[in-house]
């Protein structure tokens, strides 16, 4: 109980400090065009759902690109091809809840869990999308998000950005960053996942990295219901299909504490502005190398 109370107190302290110093998106930034890159269907809503909704309210042109087909999230309980179709439909439905029309949704369809095997064609596809849409903003997973498809998405989009010839502001959004103490509690009894959770916590400075990495945000407390409605469209991730108790859902992760992290006052981002016409492709490469080094260190 003491450990749980300590985690709760630290969360509240961290949030108070973060919200006091966050640089909130202004109206002009909300109105700027954007492309959101999601490793899997649901990442767009978890990390950026409120931001997407608010941008659409301001008349922004927003596209969502889903990198993988999500076929393997529950592939042991449902034929992967069937699951991929369900998740594609869920992605389109969630986008609609956020105000994004189906014509502005790109389903690249790379195999869930194996995006890294398709980096070359994925870079080509992403480059074409960026050149066709010429967004003012690009949203990608946090450079330190650990799942392989999140890392691959980061690398792929940065490689594509190095090919374009127009300026863009990049916003990195956290998803699995939140999977560390004190944002989620350590199990009272050691489990198979306890060591990984502890490593995540250590790498994130037990929450202190929050201030160093994420200094920009969009206020979403007033539109939680719209974000929740979009998230609920991802039925395969939010409800136990076929009445199977073994069908894992997001609410199962750390007894719901993980999911709660996405319903704070703000969606937070790490921002960097790049103008690749000025040979800033070296900066993009440095970011990728830094992330790779960090992630490899965390595995030791």
PDB file of C-alpha atoms in Angstrom:
ATOM      1  CA  UNK A   1       0.000   0.000   0.000  1.00  0.00           C
ATOM      2  CA  UNK A   2       2.863   2.388   0.866  1.00  0.00           C
ATOM      3  CA  UNK A   3       4.514   1.717  -2.489  1.00  0.00           C
ATOM      4  CA  UNK A   4       1.246   2.333  -4.335  1.00  0.00           C
ATOM      5  CA  UNK A   5       0.633   5.591  -2.468  1.00  0.00           C
ATOM      6  CA  UNK A   6       4.182   6.714  -3.216  1.00  0.00           C
ATOM      7  CA  UNK A   7       3.651   6.098  -6.934  1.00  0.00           C
ATOM      8  CA  UNK A   8       0.379   8.039  -6.875  1.00  0.00           C
ATOM      9  CA  UNK A   9       1.953  10.998  -5.088  1.00  0.00           C
ATOM     10  CA  UNK A  10       4.850  11.085  -7.537  1.00  0.00           C
ATOM     11  CA  UNK A  11       2.486  10.982 -10.503  1.00  0.00           C
ATOM     12  CA  UNK A  12       0.565  13.968  -9.179  1.00  0.00           C
ATOM     13  CA  UNK A  13       3.793  15.849  -8.447  1.00  0.00           C
ATOM     14  CA  UNK A  14       5.178  15.134 -11.911  1.00  0.00           C
ATOM     15  CA  UNK A  15       1.939  16.172 -13.609  1.00  0.00           C
ATOM     16  CA  UNK A  16       1.747  19.421 -11.636  1.00  0.00           C
ATOM     17  CA  UNK A  17       5.284  20.353 -12.602  1.00  0.00           C
ATOM     18  CA  UNK A  18       4.850  19.293 -16.238  1.00  0.00           C
ATOM     19  CA  UNK A  19       1.595  21.168 -16.744  1.00  0.00           C
ATOM     20  CA  UNK A  20       3.047  24.310 -15.161  1.00  0.00           C
ATOM     21  CA  UNK A  21       5.840  24.522 -17.720  1.00  0.00           C
ATOM     22  CA  UNK A  22       4.311  22.977 -20.839  1.00  0.00           C
ATOM     23  CA  UNK A  23       4.227  25.012 -24.054  1.00  0.00           C
ATOM     24  CA  UNK A  24       0.645  24.667 -25.237  1.00  0.00           C
ATOM     25  CA  UNK A  25      -0.249  24.559 -28.940  1.00  0.00           C
ATOM     26  CA  UNK A  26      -1.710  27.870 -30.050  1.00  0.00           C
ATOM     27  CA  UNK A  27      -4.500  28.283 -32.581  1.00  0.00           C
ATOM     28  CA  UNK A  28      -2.092  28.684 -35.496  1.00  0.00           C
ATOM     29  CA  UNK A  29      -0.344  25.415 -34.641  1.00  0.00           C
ATOM     30  CA  UNK A  30      -3.660  23.608 -34.329  1.00  0.00           C
ATOM     31  CA  UNK A  31      -4.661  24.873 -37.768  1.00  0.00           C
ATOM     32  CA  UNK A  32      -1.503  23.617 -39.475  1.00  0.00           C
ATOM     33  CA  UNK A  33      -1.731  20.563 -41.719  1.00  0.00           C
ATOM     34  CA  UNK A  34      -0.421  17.312 -40.286  1.00  0.00           C
ATOM     35  CA  UNK A  35       0.312  13.681 -41.020  1.00  0.00           C
ATOM     36  CA  UNK A  36       0.120  11.288 -38.065  1.00  0.00           C
ATOM     37  CA  UNK A  37       2.120   8.068 -38.377  1.00  0.00           C
ATOM     38  CA  UNK A  38       0.855   5.193 -36.221  1.00  0.00           C
ATOM     39  CA  UNK A  39       2.750   1.890 -35.934  1.00  0.00           C
ATOM     40  CA  UNK A  40      -0.543   0.058 -35.265  1.00  0.00           C
ATOM     41  CA  UNK A  41      -4.238   0.890 -35.290  1.00  0.00           C
ATOM     42  CA  UNK A  42      -4.907   2.457 -31.846  1.00  0.00           C
ATOM     43  CA  UNK A  43      -1.542   4.219 -31.445  1.00  0.00           C
ATOM     44  CA  UNK A  44      -2.922   7.266 -33.262  1.00  0.00           C
ATOM     45  CA  UNK A  45      -5.732   7.609 -30.737  1.00  0.00           C
ATOM     46  CA  UNK A  46      -3.675   6.784 -27.661  1.00  0.00           C
ATOM     47  CA  UNK A  47      -0.919   9.268 -28.456  1.00  0.00           C
ATOM     48  CA  UNK A  48      -2.650  11.926 -30.557  1.00  0.00           C
ATOM     49  CA  UNK A  49      -6.412  11.365 -30.472  1.00  0.00           C
ATOM     50  CA  UNK A  50      -7.269  14.579 -28.677  1.00  0.00           C
ATOM     51  CA  UNK A  51      -4.828  16.540 -30.801  1.00  0.00           C
ATOM     52  CA  UNK A  52      -6.306  15.168 -34.024  1.00  0.00           C
ATOM     53  CA  UNK A  53      -9.809  16.062 -32.864  1.00  0.00           C
ATOM     54  CA  UNK A  54      -8.819  19.602 -31.889  1.00  0.00           C
ATOM     55  CA  UNK A  55      -6.941  20.152 -35.132  1.00  0.00           C
ATOM     56  CA  UNK A  56      -9.966  19.077 -37.127  1.00  0.00           C
ATOM     57  CA  UNK A  57     -12.126  21.441 -35.053  1.00  0.00           C
ATOM     58  CA  UNK A  58      -9.824  24.233 -36.210  1.00  0.00           C
ATOM     59  CA  UNK A  59     -10.150  23.207 -39.860  1.00  0.00           C
ATOM     60  CA  UNK A  60      -6.736  21.569 -40.222  1.00  0.00           C
ATOM     61  CA  UNK A  61      -5.986  19.085 -42.988  1.00  0.00           C
ATOM     62  CA  UNK A  62      -5.049  15.894 -41.124  1.00  0.00           C
ATOM     63  CA  UNK A  63      -3.981  12.556 -42.579  1.00  0.00           C
ATOM     64  CA  UNK A  64      -3.393   9.352 -40.612  1.00  0.00           C
ATOM     65  CA  UNK A  65      -0.968   6.688 -41.825  1.00  0.00           C
ATOM     66  CA  UNK A  66      -1.186   3.217 -40.277  1.00  0.00           C
ATOM     67  CA  UNK A  67       2.103   1.445 -40.859  1.00  0.00           C
ATOM     68  CA  UNK A  68       1.122  -2.144 -39.983  1.00  0.00           C
ATOM     69  CA  UNK A  69      -2.026  -4.224 -40.227  1.00  0.00           C
ATOM     70  CA  UNK A  70      -2.258  -5.284 -36.561  1.00  0.00           C
ATOM     71  CA  UNK A  71      -2.802  -8.906 -37.538  1.00  0.00           C
ATOM     72  CA  UNK A  72      -0.703 -10.391 -34.756  1.00  0.00           C
ATOM     73  CA  UNK A  73      -2.089  -8.659 -31.674  1.00  0.00           C
ATOM     74  CA  UNK A  74      -4.283 -11.696 -31.023  1.00  0.00           C
ATOM     75  CA  UNK A  75      -3.139 -13.936 -33.849  1.00  0.00           C
ATOM     76  CA  UNK A  76      -3.162 -16.952 -31.544  1.00  0.00           C
ATOM     77  CA  UNK A  77      -6.904 -16.507 -30.949  1.00  0.00           C
ATOM     78  CA  UNK A  78      -8.120 -15.467 -34.399  1.00  0.00           C
ATOM     79  CA  UNK A  79      -6.862 -16.071 -37.945  1.00  0.00           C
ATOM     80  CA  UNK A  80      -4.388 -13.221 -38.576  1.00  0.00           C
ATOM     81  CA  UNK A  81      -5.866 -12.334 -41.969  1.00  0.00           C
ATOM     82  CA  UNK A  82      -9.315 -11.979 -40.410  1.00  0.00           C
ATOM     83  CA  UNK A  83      -7.929  -9.884 -37.578  1.00  0.00           C
ATOM     84  CA  UNK A  84      -6.150  -7.606 -40.057  1.00  0.00           C
ATOM     85  CA  UNK A  85      -9.469  -6.836 -41.758  1.00  0.00           C
ATOM     86  CA  UNK A  86     -11.115  -6.065 -38.424  1.00  0.00           C
ATOM     87  CA  UNK A  87      -8.338  -3.724 -37.406  1.00  0.00           C
ATOM     88  CA  UNK A  88      -8.398  -1.890 -40.729  1.00  0.00           C
ATOM     89  CA  UNK A  89     -12.106  -1.234 -40.269  1.00  0.00           C
ATOM     90  CA  UNK A  90     -11.485  -0.153 -36.690  1.00  0.00           C
ATOM     91  CA  UNK A  91      -8.791   2.274 -37.826  1.00  0.00           C
ATOM     92  CA  UNK A  92     -11.161   3.916 -40.294  1.00  0.00           C
ATOM     93  CA  UNK A  93     -13.958   4.091 -37.705  1.00  0.00           C
ATOM     94  CA  UNK A  94     -11.676   5.605 -35.057  1.00  0.00           C
ATOM     95  CA  UNK A  95     -10.418   8.186 -37.546  1.00  0.00           C
ATOM     96  CA  UNK A  96     -14.011   9.124 -38.357  1.00  0.00           C
ATOM     97  CA  UNK A  97     -14.739   9.676 -34.656  1.00  0.00           C
ATOM     98  CA  UNK A  98     -11.846  12.134 -34.622  1.00  0.00           C
ATOM     99  CA  UNK A  99     -13.116  13.923 -37.708  1.00  0.00           C
ATOM    100  CA  UNK A 100     -10.764  12.374 -40.281  1.00  0.00           C
ATOM    101  CA  UNK A 101     -12.461  11.102 -43.440  1.00  0.00           C
ATOM    102  CA  UNK A 102     -11.662   7.689 -44.893  1.00  0.00           C
ATOM    103  CA  UNK A 103     -10.008   9.323 -47.924  1.00  0.00           C
ATOM    104  CA  UNK A 104      -7.435  10.801 -45.537  1.00  0.00           C
ATOM    105  CA  UNK A 105      -6.552   7.434 -43.985  1.00  0.00           C
ATOM    106  CA  UNK A 106      -3.632   5.446 -45.398  1.00  0.00           C
ATOM    107  CA  UNK A 107      -3.417   1.733 -44.583  1.00  0.00           C
ATOM    108  CA  UNK A 108       0.080   0.647 -45.622  1.00  0.00           C
ATOM    109  CA  UNK A 109      -0.580  -2.933 -44.516  1.00  0.00           C
ATOM    110  CA  UNK A 110       2.906  -4.039 -43.534  1.00  0.00           C
ATOM    111  CA  UNK A 111       2.958  -7.138 -41.335  1.00  0.00           C
ATOM    112  CA  UNK A 112       2.363  -6.449 -37.656  1.00  0.00           C
ATOM    113  CA  UNK A 113       5.525  -7.110 -35.649  1.00  0.00           C
ATOM    114  CA  UNK A 114       7.753  -7.200 -38.731  1.00  0.00           C
ATOM    115  CA  UNK A 115       7.772  -3.625 -39.987  1.00  0.00           C
ATOM    116  CA  UNK A 116      11.553  -3.565 -39.734  1.00  0.00           C
ATOM    117  CA  UNK A 117      11.735  -6.249 -42.425  1.00  0.00           C
ATOM    118  CA  UNK A 118      10.128  -3.858 -44.907  1.00  0.00           C
ATOM    119  CA  UNK A 119      11.983  -0.627 -44.230  1.00  0.00           C
ATOM    120  CA  UNK A 120      13.056   0.004 -47.830  1.00  0.00           C
ATOM    121  CA  UNK A 121       9.574  -0.184 -49.390  1.00  0.00           C
ATOM    122  CA  UNK A 122       8.103   1.544 -46.341  1.00  0.00           C
ATOM    123  CA  UNK A 123      10.474   4.489 -46.730  1.00  0.00           C
ATOM    124  CA  UNK A 124       9.426   4.798 -50.372  1.00  0.00           C
ATOM    125  CA  UNK A 125       5.735   4.744 -49.445  1.00  0.00           C
ATOM    126  CA  UNK A 126       6.153   7.302 -46.673  1.00  0.00           C
ATOM    127  CA  UNK A 127       8.260   9.570 -48.882  1.00  0.00           C
ATOM    128  CA  UNK A 128       5.533   9.551 -51.518  1.00  0.00           C
ATOM    129  CA  UNK A 129       2.882  10.405 -48.932  1.00  0.00           C
ATOM    130  CA  UNK A 130       4.943  13.283 -47.557  1.00  0.00           C
ATOM    131  CA  UNK A 131       5.684  14.668 -51.013  1.00  0.00           C
ATOM    132  CA  UNK A 132       2.036  14.407 -52.049  1.00  0.00           C
ATOM    133  CA  UNK A 133       0.628  16.000 -48.890  1.00  0.00           C
ATOM    134  CA  UNK A 134       3.465  18.406 -47.911  1.00  0.00           C
ATOM    135  CA  UNK A 135       2.340  18.663 -44.265  1.00  0.00           C
ATOM    136  CA  UNK A 136       3.468  21.418 -41.945  1.00  0.00           C
ATOM    137  CA  UNK A 137       3.589  18.963 -39.045  1.00  0.00           C
ATOM    138  CA  UNK A 138       4.475  15.292 -38.744  1.00  0.00           C
ATOM    139  CA  UNK A 139       3.658  13.177 -35.684  1.00  0.00           C
ATOM    140  CA  UNK A 140       5.671  10.020 -34.980  1.00  0.00           C
ATOM    141  CA  UNK A 141       6.202   7.722 -31.979  1.00  0.00           C
ATOM    142  CA  UNK A 142       8.647   8.867 -29.330  1.00  0.00           C
ATOM    143  CA  UNK A 143      12.209   8.032 -30.331  1.00  0.00           C
ATOM    144  CA  UNK A 144      12.551   5.861 -27.210  1.00  0.00           C
ATOM    145  CA  UNK A 145       9.322   3.859 -27.520  1.00  0.00           C
ATOM    146  CA  UNK A 146      10.532   0.280 -27.213  1.00  0.00           C
ATOM    147  CA  UNK A 147       8.221  -1.942 -29.316  1.00  0.00           C
ATOM    148  CA  UNK A 148       9.968  -2.942 -32.537  1.00  0.00           C
ATOM    149  CA  UNK A 149       7.296  -1.524 -34.849  1.00  0.00           C
ATOM    150  CA  UNK A 150       7.446   1.808 -33.013  1.00  0.00           C
ATOM    151  CA  UNK A 151      11.210   1.951 -33.457  1.00  0.00           C
ATOM    152  CA  UNK A 152      10.861   1.004 -37.107  1.00  0.00           C
ATOM    153  CA  UNK A 153       8.228   3.700 -37.669  1.00  0.00           C
ATOM    154  CA  UNK A 154      10.577   6.268 -36.161  1.00  0.00           C
ATOM    155  CA  UNK A 155      13.443   5.196 -38.417  1.00  0.00           C
ATOM    156  CA  UNK A 156      11.303   4.961 -41.547  1.00  0.00           C
ATOM    157  CA  UNK A 157       9.693   8.377 -41.214  1.00  0.00           C
ATOM    158  CA  UNK A 158      12.998  10.037 -40.403  1.00  0.00           C
ATOM    159  CA  UNK A 159      14.589   8.410 -43.441  1.00  0.00           C
ATOM    160  CA  UNK A 160      11.714   9.710 -45.561  1.00  0.00           C
ATOM    161  CA  UNK A 161      12.051  13.186 -44.049  1.00  0.00           C
ATOM    162  CA  UNK A 162      15.686  13.210 -45.138  1.00  0.00           C
ATOM    163  CA  UNK A 163      14.496  12.928 -48.746  1.00  0.00           C
ATOM    164  CA  UNK A 164      12.048  15.813 -48.824  1.00  0.00           C
ATOM    165  CA  UNK A 165      12.828  19.430 -49.668  1.00  0.00           C
ATOM    166  CA  UNK A 166      10.401  21.407 -47.523  1.00  0.00           C
ATOM    167  CA  UNK A 167      10.424  22.398 -43.833  1.00  0.00           C
ATOM    168  CA  UNK A 168       8.334  20.504 -41.336  1.00  0.00           C
ATOM    169  CA  UNK A 169       7.884  20.413 -37.580  1.00  0.00           C
ATOM    170  CA  UNK A 170       8.154  16.942 -36.080  1.00  0.00           C
ATOM    171  CA  UNK A 171       6.282  15.997 -32.924  1.00  0.00           C
ATOM    172  CA  UNK A 172       7.135  12.767 -31.118  1.00  0.00           C
ATOM    173  CA  UNK A 173       4.351  11.293 -29.022  1.00  0.00           C
ATOM    174  CA  UNK A 174       4.783   8.765 -26.190  1.00  0.00           C
ATOM    175  CA  UNK A 175       2.894   5.491 -26.053  1.00  0.00           C
ATOM    176  CA  UNK A 176       4.918   2.784 -24.340  1.00  0.00           C
ATOM    177  CA  UNK A 177       7.048   5.412 -22.641  1.00  0.00           C
ATOM    178  CA  UNK A 178       4.310   5.442 -20.006  1.00  0.00           C
ATOM    179  CA  UNK A 179       4.981   1.792 -19.193  1.00  0.00           C
ATOM    180  CA  UNK A 180       7.279   2.552 -16.271  1.00  0.00           C
ATOM    181  CA  UNK A 181       7.104   3.387 -12.579  1.00  0.00           C
ATOM    182  CA  UNK A 182       5.635   5.611 -11.170  1.00  0.00           C
ATOM    183  CA  UNK A 183       3.128   5.930 -14.042  1.00  0.00           C
ATOM    184  CA  UNK A 184       2.317   2.267 -13.578  1.00  0.00           C
ATOM    185  CA  UNK A 185       2.874   0.310 -10.392  1.00  0.00           C
ATOM    186  CA  UNK A 186       5.447  -2.406  -9.981  1.00  0.00           C
ATOM    187  CA  UNK A 187       3.792  -5.769  -9.222  1.00  0.00           C
ATOM    188  CA  UNK A 188       3.673  -6.708  -5.551  1.00  0.00           C
ATOM    189  CA  UNK A 189       4.760 -10.209  -6.541  1.00  0.00           C
ATOM    190  CA  UNK A 190       7.545 -10.620  -9.118  1.00  0.00           C
ATOM    191  CA  UNK A 191       6.211 -11.621 -12.536  1.00  0.00           C
ATOM    192  CA  UNK A 192       7.790 -12.443 -15.874  1.00  0.00           C
ATOM    193  CA  UNK A 193       7.310  -8.843 -16.990  1.00  0.00           C
ATOM    194  CA  UNK A 194       8.654  -7.266 -13.793  1.00  0.00           C
ATOM    195  CA  UNK A 195      12.269  -7.098 -14.979  1.00  0.00           C
ATOM    196  CA  UNK A 196      11.311  -5.412 -18.250  1.00  0.00           C
ATOM    197  CA  UNK A 197       9.146  -2.921 -16.377  1.00  0.00           C
ATOM    198  CA  UNK A 198      12.007  -2.150 -13.998  1.00  0.00           C
ATOM    199  CA  UNK A 199      14.403  -1.645 -16.919  1.00  0.00           C
ATOM    200  CA  UNK A 200      11.923   0.724 -18.547  1.00  0.00           C
ATOM    201  CA  UNK A 201      11.652   2.627 -15.277  1.00  0.00           C
ATOM    202  CA  UNK A 202      15.409   2.882 -14.912  1.00  0.00           C
ATOM    203  CA  UNK A 203      15.880   4.057 -18.506  1.00  0.00           C
ATOM    204  CA  UNK A 204      13.176   6.702 -18.019  1.00  0.00           C
ATOM    205  CA  UNK A 205      14.804   7.965 -14.844  1.00  0.00           C
ATOM    206  CA  UNK A 206      11.782   6.775 -12.878  1.00  0.00           C
ATOM    207  CA  UNK A 207       9.682   9.451 -14.537  1.00  0.00           C
ATOM    208  CA  UNK A 208      12.207  12.291 -14.596  1.00  0.00           C
ATOM    209  CA  UNK A 209      12.822  11.957 -18.347  1.00  0.00           C
ATOM    210  CA  UNK A 210       9.314  13.299 -18.809  1.00  0.00           C
ATOM    211  CA  UNK A 211      10.465  16.891 -18.355  1.00  0.00           C
ATOM    212  CA  UNK A 212      13.534  16.589 -20.514  1.00  0.00           C
ATOM    213  CA  UNK A 213      11.777  15.046 -23.493  1.00  0.00           C
ATOM    214  CA  UNK A 214       8.240  16.387 -23.590  1.00  0.00           C
ATOM    215  CA  UNK A 215       7.752  20.129 -23.363  1.00  0.00           C
ATOM    216  CA  UNK A 216       4.872  20.789 -25.761  1.00  0.00           C
ATOM    217  CA  UNK A 217       1.266  19.766 -25.473  1.00  0.00           C
ATOM    218  CA  UNK A 218      -2.365  20.043 -26.495  1.00  0.00           C
ATOM    219  CA  UNK A 219      -5.002  20.536 -23.813  1.00  0.00           C
ATOM    220  CA  UNK A 220      -7.511  17.689 -24.126  1.00  0.00           C
ATOM    221  CA  UNK A 221      -9.331  17.500 -20.797  1.00  0.00           C
ATOM    222  CA  UNK A 222     -12.365  19.180 -22.358  1.00  0.00           C
ATOM    223  CA  UNK A 223     -12.676  16.586 -25.155  1.00  0.00           C
ATOM    224  CA  UNK A 224     -11.861  13.320 -23.355  1.00  0.00           C
ATOM    225  CA  UNK A 225     -15.205  11.893 -24.428  1.00  0.00           C
ATOM    226  CA  UNK A 226     -14.273  12.203 -28.102  1.00  0.00           C
ATOM    227  CA  UNK A 227     -10.917  10.535 -27.550  1.00  0.00           C
ATOM    228  CA  UNK A 228     -12.607   7.753 -25.587  1.00  0.00           C
ATOM    229  CA  UNK A 229     -15.208   7.310 -28.333  1.00  0.00           C
ATOM    230  CA  UNK A 230     -12.451   6.931 -30.920  1.00  0.00           C
ATOM    231  CA  UNK A 231     -10.555   4.474 -28.744  1.00  0.00           C
ATOM    232  CA  UNK A 232     -13.692   2.387 -28.277  1.00  0.00           C
ATOM    233  CA  UNK A 233     -13.801   1.887 -32.057  1.00  0.00           C
ATOM    234  CA  UNK A 234     -10.725  -0.304 -31.654  1.00  0.00           C
ATOM    235  CA  UNK A 235     -12.910  -3.153 -30.417  1.00  0.00           C
ATOM    236  CA  UNK A 236     -10.180  -5.780 -30.693  1.00  0.00           C
ATOM    237  CA  UNK A 237      -8.036  -3.788 -28.272  1.00  0.00           C
ATOM    238  CA  UNK A 238     -10.756  -2.602 -25.907  1.00  0.00           C
ATOM    239  CA  UNK A 239     -13.179  -5.525 -25.535  1.00  0.00           C
ATOM    240  CA  UNK A 240     -12.800  -9.272 -25.122  1.00  0.00           C
ATOM    241  CA  UNK A 241     -14.041 -10.695 -28.375  1.00  0.00           C
ATOM    242  CA  UNK A 242     -15.753 -14.075 -28.568  1.00  0.00           C
ATOM    243  CA  UNK A 243     -16.156 -14.075 -24.756  1.00  0.00           C
ATOM    244  CA  UNK A 244     -12.596 -15.312 -24.393  1.00  0.00           C
ATOM    245  CA  UNK A 245     -11.097 -14.387 -21.008  1.00  0.00           C
ATOM    246  CA  UNK A 246      -7.614 -14.845 -22.481  1.00  0.00           C
ATOM    247  CA  UNK A 247      -8.290 -12.083 -25.036  1.00  0.00           C
ATOM    248  CA  UNK A 248      -5.978  -9.358 -23.689  1.00  0.00           C
ATOM    249  CA  UNK A 249      -7.142  -5.749 -23.851  1.00  0.00           C
ATOM    250  CA  UNK A 250      -5.525  -2.400 -23.108  1.00  0.00           C
ATOM    251  CA  UNK A 251      -7.270  -2.140 -19.742  1.00  0.00           C
ATOM    252  CA  UNK A 252      -5.392  -5.268 -18.645  1.00  0.00           C
ATOM    253  CA  UNK A 253      -1.997  -3.567 -18.894  1.00  0.00           C
ATOM    254  CA  UNK A 254      -0.956  -2.774 -15.331  1.00  0.00           C
ATOM    255  CA  UNK A 255      -4.579  -3.014 -14.161  1.00  0.00           C
ATOM    256  CA  UNK A 256      -5.687   0.004 -16.167  1.00  0.00           C
ATOM    257  CA  UNK A 257      -2.972   2.360 -14.974  1.00  0.00           C
ATOM    258  CA  UNK A 258      -1.307   2.329 -18.398  1.00  0.00           C
ATOM    259  CA  UNK A 259      -4.520   3.324 -20.173  1.00  0.00           C
ATOM    260  CA  UNK A 260      -5.145   6.097 -17.654  1.00  0.00           C
ATOM    261  CA  UNK A 261      -1.911   7.774 -18.746  1.00  0.00           C
ATOM    262  CA  UNK A 262      -3.540   8.794 -22.032  1.00  0.00           C
ATOM    263  CA  UNK A 263      -6.279  10.781 -20.334  1.00  0.00           C
ATOM    264  CA  UNK A 264      -4.344  13.514 -18.614  1.00  0.00           C
ATOM    265  CA  UNK A 265      -4.955  17.220 -19.105  1.00  0.00           C
ATOM    266  CA  UNK A 266      -2.580  17.293 -22.068  1.00  0.00           C
ATOM    267  CA  UNK A 267      -1.275  15.093 -24.821  1.00  0.00           C
ATOM    268  CA  UNK A 268       2.440  15.750 -24.679  1.00  0.00           C
ATOM    269  CA  UNK A 269       5.077  15.874 -27.391  1.00  0.00           C
ATOM    270  CA  UNK A 270       8.751  16.330 -28.061  1.00  0.00           C
ATOM    271  CA  UNK A 271       9.128  18.933 -30.800  1.00  0.00           C
ATOM    272  CA  UNK A 272      11.891  19.547 -33.307  1.00  0.00           C
ATOM    273  CA  UNK A 273      11.745  21.767 -36.349  1.00  0.00           C
ATOM    274  CA  UNK A 274      13.753  20.677 -39.350  1.00  0.00           C
ATOM    275  CA  UNK A 275      14.426  22.275 -42.697  1.00  0.00           C
ATOM    276  CA  UNK A 276      16.022  19.599 -44.790  1.00  0.00           C
ATOM    277  CA  UNK A 277      16.771  22.047 -47.585  1.00  0.00           C
ATOM    278  CA  UNK A 278      19.526  23.279 -45.261  1.00  0.00           C
ATOM    279  CA  UNK A 279      21.244  19.891 -45.023  1.00  0.00           C
ATOM    280  CA  UNK A 280      19.720  19.022 -41.671  1.00  0.00           C
ATOM    281  CA  UNK A 281      19.541  15.373 -42.687  1.00  0.00           C
ATOM    282  CA  UNK A 282      22.559  14.868 -40.417  1.00  0.00           C
ATOM    283  CA  UNK A 283      20.366  15.866 -37.466  1.00  0.00           C
ATOM    284  CA  UNK A 284      17.782  13.271 -38.464  1.00  0.00           C
ATOM    285  CA  UNK A 285      20.454  10.580 -38.670  1.00  0.00           C
ATOM    286  CA  UNK A 286      21.824  11.620 -35.274  1.00  0.00           C
ATOM    287  CA  UNK A 287      18.382  11.276 -33.689  1.00  0.00           C
ATOM    288  CA  UNK A 288      18.015   7.760 -35.096  1.00  0.00           C
ATOM    289  CA  UNK A 289      21.484   6.745 -33.892  1.00  0.00           C
ATOM    290  CA  UNK A 290      20.837   8.224 -30.438  1.00  0.00           C
ATOM    291  CA  UNK A 291      17.577   6.321 -30.081  1.00  0.00           C
ATOM    292  CA  UNK A 292      19.196   3.066 -31.219  1.00  0.00           C
ATOM    293  CA  UNK A 293      22.016   3.457 -28.692  1.00  0.00           C
ATOM    294  CA  UNK A 294      19.559   4.201 -25.875  1.00  0.00           C
ATOM    295  CA  UNK A 295      17.367   1.221 -26.681  1.00  0.00           C
ATOM    296  CA  UNK A 296      20.306  -1.152 -26.987  1.00  0.00           C
ATOM    297  CA  UNK A 297      21.616   0.047 -23.626  1.00  0.00           C
ATOM    298  CA  UNK A 298      18.251  -0.672 -22.034  1.00  0.00           C
ATOM    299  CA  UNK A 299      18.422  -4.302 -23.178  1.00  0.00           C
ATOM    300  CA  UNK A 300      21.681  -5.019 -21.384  1.00  0.00           C
TER     301      UNK A 300
END
